[in-house]
Amino acid sequence: GGRYAFAKGYVYKGQPVIISEYGGIAFQNDDSGWGYGDKVRTEEEFIERFDSITTAIKKVPYITGYCYTQVTDVQQEINGLMDINRNFTVKPEIIKEINERQEGYWRNFS
């Protein structure tokens, strides 16, 4: 049921593989905006989903980089790490810790 990382007929030969867009986790703040998957209601739910997706990506040995979508909310997309006015929707130090962590899950939501 999974998808291949390469087009049919191509195989991994050591080239860098980058996830150029992932995440898109939206907060449940109104019905006019969207993100990917179900909207989250709390910062803790956002962090838990961000952590699980990011950790899964980091476990794939041939992935050399990744980019969360998106940094800020824009127009109808309410799935940024900051709102449209550039206020953080989640604590940036938590995002930094998850991105820099070598293994395991972050669980201290205080």
CSV table of C-alpha atoms in Angstrom, one decimal:
chain,number,residue,atom,x,y,z
A,1,GLY,CA,0.0,0.0,0.0
A,2,GLY,CA,3.0,2.3,0.1
A,3,ARG,CA,4.4,4.5,-2.7
A,4,TYR,CA,7.8,4.2,-4.2
A,5,ALA,CA,10.3,7.0,-3.8
A,6,PHE,CA,11.5,6.7,-7.4
A,7,ALA,CA,9.7,6.7,-10.7
A,8,LYS,CA,9.3,3.3,-12.4
A,9,GLY,CA,12.6,2.1,-13.9
A,10,TYR,CA,14.8,4.2,-11.5
A,11,VAL,CA,16.6,3.0,-8.4
A,12,TYR,CA,18.5,4.6,-5.6
A,13,LYS,CA,22.2,4.9,-6.4
A,14,GLY,CA,23.3,7.1,-3.5
A,15,GLN,CA,22.0,10.4,-4.8
A,16,PRO,CA,20.6,12.8,-2.2
A,17,VAL,CA,16.8,12.5,-1.6
A,18,ILE,CA,15.0,15.5,-0.2
A,19,ILE,CA,11.4,15.7,1.1
A,20,SER,CA,10.7,19.2,-0.3
A,21,GLU,CA,7.3,19.5,1.3
A,22,TYR,CA,5.6,17.6,4.3
A,23,GLY,CA,3.4,18.3,7.2
A,24,GLY,CA,0.9,21.0,6.6
A,25,ILE,CA,-0.7,20.5,10.0
A,26,ALA,CA,-3.6,23.0,10.4
A,27,PHE,CA,-5.2,24.3,13.6
A,28,GLN,CA,-8.9,24.1,14.1
A,29,ASN,CA,-9.6,27.8,14.3
A,30,ASP,CA,-12.4,28.2,11.7
A,31,ASP,CA,-13.9,26.3,8.7
A,32,SER,CA,-12.4,28.6,6.0
A,33,GLY,CA,-8.9,27.4,6.1
A,34,TRP,CA,-7.3,24.0,5.4
A,35,GLY,CA,-4.2,21.9,5.9
A,36,TYR,CA,-3.5,18.2,5.4
A,37,GLY,CA,-5.3,15.6,7.4
A,38,ASP,CA,-7.5,16.4,10.4
A,39,LYS,CA,-7.1,19.7,12.0
A,40,VAL,CA,-5.5,19.8,15.5
A,41,ARG,CA,-7.1,21.6,18.4
A,42,THR,CA,-4.0,22.2,20.6
A,43,GLU,CA,-0.3,22.9,20.5
A,44,GLU,CA,0.2,19.4,22.1
A,45,GLU,CA,-1.7,17.7,19.2
A,46,PHE,CA,0.3,19.7,16.7
A,47,ILE,CA,3.6,18.8,18.3
A,48,GLU,CA,2.7,15.1,18.5
A,49,ARG,CA,1.8,14.9,14.8
A,50,PHE,CA,4.9,17.0,13.8
A,51,ASP,CA,7.1,14.8,15.9
A,52,SER,CA,5.8,11.5,14.5
A,53,ILE,CA,6.0,12.7,10.9
A,54,THR,CA,9.4,14.3,11.3
A,55,THR,CA,10.8,11.3,13.2
A,56,ALA,CA,9.5,8.9,10.5
A,57,ILE,CA,11.2,10.9,7.8
A,58,LYS,CA,14.5,11.0,9.8
A,59,LYS,CA,14.5,7.2,10.1
A,60,VAL,CA,14.6,6.7,6.3
A,61,PRO,CA,18.4,6.3,5.7
A,62,TYR,CA,18.5,7.8,2.2
A,63,ILE,CA,16.6,11.0,3.0
A,64,THR,CA,19.2,13.8,3.3
A,65,GLY,CA,16.9,16.7,4.0
A,66,TYR,CA,13.3,17.8,4.5
A,67,CYS,CA,11.2,21.0,4.5
A,68,TYR,CA,8.1,21.6,6.5
A,69,THR,CA,5.2,23.2,4.7
A,70,GLN,CA,4.7,25.9,5.6
A,71,VAL,CA,6.5,28.5,7.7
A,72,THR,CA,3.5,30.9,7.9
A,73,ASP,CA,-0.2,30.8,7.3
A,74,VAL,CA,-1.2,32.3,3.9
A,75,GLN,CA,-4.7,33.1,2.7
A,76,GLN,CA,-6.7,29.9,3.1
A,77,GLU,CA,-3.8,27.7,4.2
A,78,ILE,CA,-3.7,27.7,8.0
A,79,ASN,CA,-1.0,25.1,8.3
A,80,GLY,CA,2.0,27.3,9.2
A,81,LEU,CA,4.4,27.3,12.1
A,82,MET,CA,3.3,30.9,12.4
A,83,ASP,CA,0.0,32.6,11.8
A,84,ILE,CA,-0.4,35.2,9.0
A,85,ASN,CA,0.8,38.0,11.3
A,86,ARG,CA,4.0,36.0,12.0
A,87,ASN,CA,3.1,35.0,15.5
A,88,PHE,CA,4.3,31.5,16.4
A,89,THR,CA,1.5,28.9,16.7
A,90,VAL,CA,3.9,26.5,18.4
A,91,LYS,CA,7.0,27.1,20.4
A,92,PRO,CA,9.9,27.3,18.0
A,93,GLU,CA,12.3,25.7,20.5
A,94,ILE,CA,10.2,22.6,20.5
A,95,ILE,CA,10.3,22.4,16.7
A,96,LYS,CA,14.1,22.9,16.9
A,97,GLU,CA,14.5,20.1,19.4
A,98,ILE,CA,12.5,17.7,17.3
A,99,ASN,CA,14.5,18.6,14.2
A,100,GLU,CA,17.9,18.3,16.0
A,101,ARG,CA,17.0,15.1,18.0
A,102,GLN,CA,18.9,12.0,16.8
A,103,GLU,CA,16.2,9.4,17.9
A,104,GLY,CA,13.2,8.8,20.1
A,105,TYR,CA,10.2,11.0,20.7
A,106,TRP,CA,9.9,14.3,22.6
A,107,ARG,CA,7.3,13.9,25.3
A,108,ASN,CA,7.6,16.9,27.7
A,109,PHE,CA,4.8,19.3,26.6
A,110,SER,CA,5.3,21.9,29.3
